Amino acid sequence: MAEHPNAQLVRKGYDAFTRGDMDTLRGLMAADATHHVPGTGILSGAFKGRDAILDMYRRLGEETEGTFRVELRQVLVDGRGHAVTLHHFTADRRGRHVDEDGGIVFRIVGDKITDLDECVADLDVVNDFWS
């Protein structure tokens, strides 16, 4: 049985992110997509529009000097325009190391990602890393 198209879309996004392929990511998102990042750190908040999202991804790489890594572990879909991922991420920044689990709730309309709501297992650890 073939994987659901929303799961395929999300997997393609993770693959593009991992490879630093911003052109592919741009094509997967609606122009007015929003990525919500939890916490109080320098990259927390709502990033509205593809350009703002991609700039946040660029800053993520800069702030971690290219050490940010994410491993996709699971994609769940509901067949109604939602996908939920579970992933593991690591990074180094200013003498700190983060090694955490997280996930993203995706909203998908047609074949475009319209909203990404990021969640983390331990918000205090992530806030400390990005402070």
Tab-separated table of N, CA and C in Angstrom:
chain	number	residue	atom	x	y	z
A	1	MET	N	0.838	-1.169	0.000
A	1	MET	CA	0.000	0.000	0.000
A	1	MET	C	0.892	1.245	0.000
A	2	ALA	N	0.544	2.208	-0.825
A	2	ALA	CA	1.331	3.436	-0.940
A	2	ALA	C	1.111	4.338	0.276
A	3	GLU	N	2.148	5.083	0.615
A	3	GLU	CA	2.064	6.020	1.725
A	3	GLU	C	1.141	7.180	1.340
A	4	HIS	N	0.411	7.703	2.318
A	4	HIS	CA	-0.518	8.816	2.091
A	4	HIS	C	0.247	10.009	1.504
A	5	PRO	N	-0.356	10.749	0.558
A	5	PRO	CA	0.330	11.904	-0.051
A	5	PRO	C	0.799	12.955	0.960
A	6	ASN	N	0.054	13.162	2.044
A	6	ASN	CA	0.493	14.139	3.049
A	6	ASN	C	1.747	13.659	3.773
A	7	ALA	N	1.845	12.366	4.015
A	7	ALA	CA	3.056	11.816	4.628
A	7	ALA	C	4.227	11.951	3.663
A	8	GLN	N	3.984	11.698	2.392
A	8	GLN	CA	5.040	11.852	1.384
A	8	GLN	C	5.519	13.295	1.311
A	9	LEU	N	4.589	14.244	1.351
A	9	LEU	CA	4.924	15.669	1.310
A	9	LEU	C	5.811	16.059	2.494
A	10	VAL	N	5.422	15.616	3.681
A	10	VAL	CA	6.183	15.950	4.882
A	10	VAL	C	7.563	15.298	4.849
A	11	ARG	N	7.635	14.054	4.425
A	11	ARG	CA	8.940	13.387	4.314
A	11	ARG	C	9.844	14.124	3.334
A	12	LYS	N	9.263	14.575	2.232
A	12	LYS	CA	10.028	15.338	1.239
A	12	LYS	C	10.564	16.626	1.866
A	13	GLY	N	9.748	17.264	2.711
A	13	GLY	CA	10.186	18.477	3.393
A	13	GLY	C	11.329	18.218	4.349
A	14	TYR	N	11.239	17.171	5.141
A	14	TYR	CA	12.329	16.840	6.066
A	14	TYR	C	13.606	16.533	5.289
A	15	ASP	N	13.469	15.802	4.202
A	15	ASP	CA	14.637	15.467	3.391
A	15	ASP	C	15.280	16.738	2.837
A	16	ALA	N	14.465	17.647	2.314
A	16	ALA	CA	14.990	18.900	1.768
A	16	ALA	C	15.659	19.726	2.870
A	17	PHE	N	15.025	19.802	4.042
A	17	PHE	CA	15.598	20.545	5.165
A	17	PHE	C	16.965	19.964	5.531
A	18	THR	N	17.044	18.654	5.628
A	18	THR	CA	18.282	17.982	6.010
A	18	THR	C	19.394	18.265	5.011
A	19	ARG	N	19.038	18.365	3.735
A	19	ARG	CA	20.035	18.626	2.684
A	19	ARG	C	20.293	20.117	2.474
A	20	GLY	N	19.528	20.973	3.161
A	20	GLY	CA	19.679	22.410	2.971
A	20	GLY	C	19.106	22.898	1.651
A	21	ASP	N	18.144	22.168	1.107
A	21	ASP	CA	17.541	22.489	-0.191
A	21	ASP	C	16.353	23.436	0.010
A	22	MET	N	16.657	24.713	0.100
A	22	MET	CA	15.624	25.716	0.363
A	22	MET	C	14.678	25.893	-0.824
A	23	ASP	N	15.143	25.645	-2.040
A	23	ASP	CA	14.256	25.766	-3.207
A	23	ASP	C	13.132	24.735	-3.147
A	24	THR	N	13.467	23.506	-2.774
A	24	THR	CA	12.435	22.478	-2.635
A	24	THR	C	11.488	22.848	-1.504
A	25	LEU	N	12.021	23.281	-0.364
A	25	LEU	CA	11.158	23.685	0.756
A	25	LEU	C	10.214	24.805	0.330
A	26	ARG	N	10.718	25.778	-0.391
A	26	ARG	CA	9.892	26.893	-0.864
A	26	ARG	C	8.709	26.365	-1.679
A	27	GLY	N	8.954	25.377	-2.505
A	27	GLY	CA	7.899	24.818	-3.349
A	27	GLY	C	6.873	23.989	-2.593
A	28	LEU	N	7.198	23.541	-1.400
A	28	LEU	CA	6.281	22.713	-0.618
A	28	LEU	C	5.316	23.529	0.234
A	29	MET	N	5.652	24.826	0.438
A	29	MET	CA	4.865	25.675	1.336
A	29	MET	C	4.002	26.668	0.564
A	30	ALA	N	2.834	26.952	1.131
A	30	ALA	CA	2.006	28.035	0.618
A	30	ALA	C	2.741	29.354	0.864
A	31	ALA	N	2.479	30.342	0.028
A	31	ALA	CA	3.150	31.641	0.152
A	31	ALA	C	2.927	32.262	1.528
A	32	ASP	N	1.745	32.028	2.108
A	32	ASP	CA	1.407	32.636	3.394
A	32	ASP	C	1.503	31.660	4.563
A	33	ALA	N	2.289	30.604	4.399
A	33	ALA	CA	2.463	29.616	5.467
A	33	ALA	C	3.045	30.276	6.709
A	34	THR	N	2.768	29.663	7.861
A	34	THR	CA	3.320	30.140	9.132
A	34	THR	C	3.947	28.971	9.881
A	35	HIS	N	5.156	29.204	10.403
A	35	HIS	CA	5.834	28.209	11.242
A	35	HIS	C	5.890	28.793	12.648
A	36	HIS	N	5.255	28.098	13.586
A	36	HIS	CA	5.206	28.512	14.989
A	36	HIS	C	6.275	27.742	15.766
A	37	VAL	N	7.201	28.470	16.384
A	37	VAL	CA	8.283	27.862	17.150
A	37	VAL	C	8.048	28.184	18.626
A	38	PRO	N	7.971	27.157	19.482
A	38	PRO	CA	7.679	27.399	20.895
A	38	PRO	C	8.873	27.988	21.636
A	39	GLY	N	8.593	28.509	22.812
A	39	GLY	CA	9.657	28.915	23.704
A	39	GLY	C	9.899	30.405	23.744
A	40	THR	N	11.050	30.737	24.354
A	40	THR	CA	11.418	32.132	24.578
A	40	THR	C	12.766	32.477	23.961
A	41	GLY	N	13.333	31.583	23.192
A	41	GLY	CA	14.661	31.797	22.621
A	41	GLY	C	14.652	32.741	21.434
A	42	ILE	N	15.831	32.952	20.885
A	42	ILE	CA	15.990	33.917	19.794
A	42	ILE	C	15.275	33.502	18.519
A	43	LEU	N	14.956	32.232	18.363
A	43	LEU	CA	14.241	31.765	17.174
A	43	LEU	C	12.821	31.312	17.503
A	44	SER	N	12.282	31.779	18.606
A	44	SER	CA	10.902	31.455	18.978
A	44	SER	C	9.955	32.466	18.346
A	45	GLY	N	8.717	32.030	18.158
A	45	GLY	CA	7.708	32.943	17.642
A	45	GLY	C	7.038	32.395	16.405
A	46	ALA	N	6.263	33.262	15.767
A	46	ALA	CA	5.542	32.896	14.548
A	46	ALA	C	6.249	33.530	13.355
A	47	PHE	N	6.661	32.717	12.433
A	47	PHE	CA	7.328	33.165	11.216
A	47	PHE	C	6.325	33.044	10.079
A	48	LYS	N	5.878	34.192	9.577
A	48	LYS	CA	4.775	34.235	8.617
A	48	LYS	C	5.292	34.481	7.213
A	49	GLY	N	4.915	33.587	6.312
A	49	GLY	CA	5.331	33.667	4.916
A	49	GLY	C	6.557	32.821	4.652
A	50	ARG	N	6.636	32.301	3.414
A	50	ARG	CA	7.762	31.427	3.044
A	50	ARG	C	9.109	32.081	3.290
A	51	ASP	N	9.241	33.357	2.913
A	51	ASP	CA	10.538	34.025	3.066
A	51	ASP	C	10.953	34.102	4.530
A	52	ALA	N	10.025	34.421	5.418
A	52	ALA	CA	10.334	34.501	6.846
A	52	ALA	C	10.705	33.123	7.394
A	53	ILE	N	9.995	32.097	6.959
A	53	ILE	CA	10.295	30.730	7.410
A	53	ILE	C	11.681	30.310	6.941
A	54	LEU	N	11.957	30.512	5.680
A	54	LEU	CA	13.259	30.107	5.143
A	54	LEU	C	14.389	30.914	5.780
A	55	ASP	N	14.144	32.177	6.097
A	55	ASP	CA	15.157	32.974	6.780
A	55	ASP	C	15.399	32.433	8.194
A	56	MET	N	14.334	31.990	8.858
A	56	MET	CA	14.499	31.389	10.180
A	56	MET	C	15.335	30.111	10.072
A	57	TYR	N	15.100	29.300	9.040
A	57	TYR	CA	15.904	28.091	8.849
A	57	TYR	C	17.371	28.457	8.607
A	58	ARG	N	17.605	29.519	7.837
A	58	ARG	CA	18.974	29.987	7.594
A	58	ARG	C	19.626	30.385	8.921
A	59	ARG	N	18.903	31.141	9.733
A	59	ARG	CA	19.423	31.576	11.027
A	59	ARG	C	19.684	30.387	11.947
A	60	LEU	N	18.840	29.370	11.876
A	60	LEU	CA	19.036	28.155	12.664
A	60	LEU	C	20.402	27.550	12.344
A	61	GLY	N	20.723	27.488	11.054
A	61	GLY	CA	22.023	26.977	10.636
A	61	GLY	C	23.171	27.857	11.092
A	62	GLU	N	22.984	29.172	10.970
A	62	GLU	CA	24.024	30.105	11.402
A	62	GLU	C	24.270	30.024	12.896
A	63	GLU	N	23.208	30.054	13.680
A	63	GLU	CA	23.338	30.057	15.143
A	63	GLU	C	24.003	28.791	15.668
A	64	THR	N	23.829	27.679	14.950
A	64	THR	CA	24.412	26.408	15.393
A	64	THR	C	25.662	26.054	14.593
A	65	GLU	N	26.128	27.004	13.787
A	65	GLU	CA	27.309	26.801	12.950
A	65	GLU	C	27.226	25.493	12.162
A	66	GLY	N	26.030	25.224	11.650
A	66	GLY	CA	25.825	24.052	10.807
A	66	GLY	C	25.716	22.736	11.542
A	67	THR	N	25.617	22.763	12.867
A	67	THR	CA	25.580	21.509	13.630
A	67	THR	C	24.166	20.978	13.839
A	68	PHE	N	23.133	21.767	13.503
A	68	PHE	CA	21.755	21.321	13.736
A	68	PHE	C	21.463	20.111	12.856
A	69	ARG	N	20.996	19.042	13.479
A	69	ARG	CA	20.626	17.808	12.775
A	69	ARG	C	19.252	17.365	13.263
A	70	VAL	N	18.456	16.876	12.345
A	70	VAL	CA	17.140	16.356	12.710
A	70	VAL	C	16.966	14.990	12.054
A	71	GLU	N	16.437	14.059	12.829
A	71	GLU	CA	16.167	12.705	12.339
A	71	GLU	C	14.664	12.451	12.449
A	72	LEU	N	14.012	12.330	11.307
A	72	LEU	CA	12.585	12.044	11.283
A	72	LEU	C	12.368	10.604	11.726
A	73	ARG	N	11.470	10.418	12.679
A	73	ARG	CA	11.218	9.073	13.211
A	73	ARG	C	9.842	8.542	12.840
A	74	GLN	N	8.852	9.424	12.703
A	74	GLN	CA	7.491	8.948	12.435
A	74	GLN	C	6.685	10.060	11.793
A	75	VAL	N	5.790	9.661	10.886
A	75	VAL	CA	4.814	10.590	10.304
A	75	VAL	C	3.433	9.965	10.479
A	76	LEU	N	2.524	10.718	11.079
A	76	LEU	CA	1.144	10.281	11.271
A	76	LEU	C	0.242	11.209	10.463
A	77	VAL	N	-0.798	10.664	9.839
A	77	VAL	CA	-1.735	11.481	9.068
A	77	VAL	C	-3.165	11.161	9.477
A	78	ASP	N	-4.059	12.113	9.219
A	78	ASP	CA	-5.475	11.882	9.518
A	78	ASP	C	-6.337	11.841	8.265
A	79	GLY	N	-5.764	12.107	7.093
A	79	GLY	CA	-6.536	12.088	5.857
A	79	GLY	C	-7.426	13.311	5.686
A	80	ARG	N	-7.313	14.278	6.592
A	80	ARG	CA	-8.123	15.497	6.537
A	80	ARG	C	-7.267	16.752	6.491
A	81	GLY	N	-6.018	16.620	6.054
A	81	GLY	CA	-5.162	17.785	5.922
A	81	GLY	C	-4.210	18.030	7.071
A	82	HIS	N	-4.038	17.030	7.921
A	82	HIS	CA	-3.089	17.162	9.030
A	82	HIS	C	-2.061	16.034	8.958
A	83	ALA	N	-0.850	16.375	9.334
A	83	ALA	CA	0.195	15.373	9.527
A	83	ALA	C	0.941	15.772	10.795
A	84	VAL	N	1.366	14.773	11.537
A	84	VAL	CA	2.120	14.997	12.767
A	84	VAL	C	3.409	14.198	12.651
A	85	THR	N	4.517	14.866	12.947
A	85	THR	CA	5.797	14.166	12.913
A	85	THR	C	6.368	14.043	14.315
A	86	LEU	N	7.168	13.025	14.479
A	86	LEU	CA	8.006	12.859	15.662
A	86	LEU	C	9.437	12.798	15.147
A	87	HIS	N	10.315	13.590	15.762
A	87	HIS	CA	11.700	13.617	15.312
A	87	HIS	C	12.631	13.795	16.511
A	88	HIS	N	13.906	13.610	16.244
A	88	HIS	CA	14.946	13.830	17.237
A	88	HIS	C	15.908	14.845	16.653
A	89	PHE	N	16.346	15.798	17.485
A	89	PHE	CA	17.272	16.804	16.968
A	89	PHE	C	18.423	17.030	17.934
A	90	THR	N	19.559	17.391	17.345
A	90	THR	CA	20.754	17.725	18.113
A	90	THR	C	21.378	18.974	17.503
A	91	ALA	N	22.085	19.718	18.320
A	91	ALA	CA	22.819	20.892	17.843
A	91	ALA	C	23.765	21.369	18.928
A	92	ASP	N	24.738	22.156	18.501
A	92	ASP	CA	25.663	22.808	19.410
A	92	ASP	C	25.593	24.308	19.158
A	93	ARG	N	25.672	25.068	20.259
A	93	ARG	CA	25.606	26.529	20.144
A	93	ARG	C	26.248	27.161	21.366
A	94	ARG	N	27.273	27.964	21.132
A	94	ARG	CA	27.904	28.749	22.199
A	94	ARG	C	28.237	27.915	23.439
A	95	GLY	N	28.835	26.767	23.211
A	95	GLY	CA	29.253	25.906	24.315
A	95	GLY	C	28.146	25.045	24.897
A	96	ARG	N	26.961	25.108	24.330
A	96	ARG	CA	25.839	24.286	24.808
A	96	ARG	C	25.521	23.215	23.770
A	97	HIS	N	24.945	22.126	24.250
A	97	HIS	CA	24.514	21.032	23.367
A	97	HIS	C	23.050	20.719	23.669
A	98	VAL	N	22.278	20.483	22.638
A	98	VAL	CA	20.890	20.049	22.809
A	98	VAL	C	20.731	18.701	22.128
A	99	ASP	N	19.974	17.815	22.761
A	99	ASP	CA	19.744	16.446	22.281
A	99	ASP	C	18.334	16.093	22.732
A	100	GLU	N	17.351	16.396	21.896
A	100	GLU	CA	15.948	16.354	22.320
A	100	GLU	C	15.033	15.727	21.278
A	101	ASP	N	13.843	15.369	21.738
A	101	ASP	CA	12.767	14.918	20.861
A	101	ASP	C	11.811	16.069	20.612
A	102	GLY	N	11.192	16.035	19.470
A	102	GLY	CA	10.219	17.062	19.124
A	102	GLY	C	9.275	16.550	18.060
A	103	GLY	N	8.475	17.454	17.571
A	103	GLY	CA	7.550	17.103	16.506
A	103	GLY	C	6.928	18.358	15.935
A	104	ILE	N	6.235	18.166	14.840
A	104	ILE	CA	5.551	19.275	14.183
A	104	ILE	C	4.163	18.804	13.769
A	105	VAL	N	3.170	19.649	14.032
A	105	VAL	CA	1.825	19.439	13.513
A	105	VAL	C	1.726	20.274	12.236
A	106	PHE	N	1.519	19.609	11.127
A	106	PHE	CA	1.416	20.266	9.820
A	106	PHE	C	-0.048	20.379	9.423
A	107	ARG	N	-0.406	21.510	8.833
A	107	ARG	CA	-1.685	21.657	8.162
A	107	ARG	C	-1.383	21.763	6.683
A	108	ILE	N	-2.118	20.988	5.902
A	108	ILE	CA	-1.855	20.889	4.468
A	108	ILE	C	-3.156	21.146	3.719
A	109	VAL	N	-3.093	22.053	2.759
A	109	VAL	CA	-4.239	22.346	1.899
A	109	VAL	C	-3.811	22.049	0.469
A	110	GLY	N	-4.539	21.144	-0.170
A	110	GLY	CA	-4.120	20.700	-1.500
A	110	GLY	C	-2.804	19.972	-1.369
A	111	ASP	N	-1.798	20.499	-2.018
A	111	ASP	CA	-0.464	19.892	-1.935
A	111	ASP	C	0.560	20.857	-1.337
A	112	LYS	N	0.081	21.813	-0.516
A	112	LYS	CA	0.975	22.798	0.088
A	112	LYS	C	0.835	22.799	1.612
A	113	ILE	N	1.944	22.973	2.288
A	113	ILE	CA	1.958	23.126	3.737
A	113	ILE	C	1.554	24.563	4.045
A	114	THR	N	0.542	24.713	4.899
A	114	THR	CA	0.066	26.052	5.231
A	114	THR	C	0.428	26.479	6.650
A	115	ASP	N	0.683	25.520	7.515
A	115	ASP	CA	0.961	25.852	8.905
A	115	ASP	C	1.810	24.752	9.520
A	116	LEU	N	2.794	25.158	10.317
A	116	LEU	CA	3.649	24.223	11.035
A	116	LEU	C	3.671	24.653	12.497
A	117	ASP	N	3.189	23.796	13.372
A	117	ASP	CA	3.203	24.058	14.816
A	117	ASP	C	4.207	23.113	15.448
A	118	GLU	N	5.321	23.666	15.867
A	118	GLU	CA	6.409	22.866	16.408
A	118	GLU	C	6.206	22.620	17.901
A	119	CYS	N	6.568	21.436	18.363
A	119	CYS	CA	6.495	21.061	19.773
A	119	CYS	C	7.818	20.392	20.158
A	120	VAL	N	8.173	20.492	21.427
A	120	VAL	CA	9.392	19.861	21.923
A	120	VAL	C	9.081	19.091	23.203
A	121	ALA	N	9.917	18.112	23.506
A	121	ALA	CA	9.694	17.280	24.691
A	121	ALA	C	9.979	18.043	25.983
A	122	ASP	N	11.027	18.849	25.995
A	122	ASP	CA	11.399	19.568	27.210
A	122	ASP	C	11.648	21.030	26.859
A	123	LEU	N	10.636	21.840	27.044
A	123	LEU	CA	10.700	23.252	26.677
A	123	LEU	C	11.780	23.999	27.457
A	124	ASP	N	11.995	23.653	28.724
A	124	ASP	CA	13.025	24.327	29.520
A	124	ASP	C	14.416	24.094	28.939
A	125	VAL	N	14.691	22.878	28.520
A	125	VAL	CA	15.994	22.547	27.923
A	125	VAL	C	16.188	23.337	26.623
A	126	VAL	N	15.163	23.380	25.808
A	126	VAL	CA	15.252	24.089	24.527
A	126	VAL	C	15.390	25.596	24.755
A	127	ASN	N	14.622	26.138	25.697
A	127	ASN	CA	14.758	27.563	26.010
A	127	ASN	C	16.171	27.903	26.465
A	128	ASP	N	16.750	27.056	27.318
A	128	ASP	CA	18.111	27.278	27.788
A	128	ASP	C	19.109	27.251	26.629
A	129	PHE	N	18.941	26.317	25.715
A	129	PHE	CA	19.845	26.206	24.573
A	129	PHE	C	19.812	27.459	23.719
A	130	TRP	N	18.617	27.991	23.479
A	130	TRP	CA	18.482	29.160	22.595
A	130	TRP	C	18.587	30.500	23.315
A	131	SER	N	18.813	30.501	24.631
A	131	SER	CA	18.897	31.776	25.360
A	131	SER	C	20.212	32.484	25.088
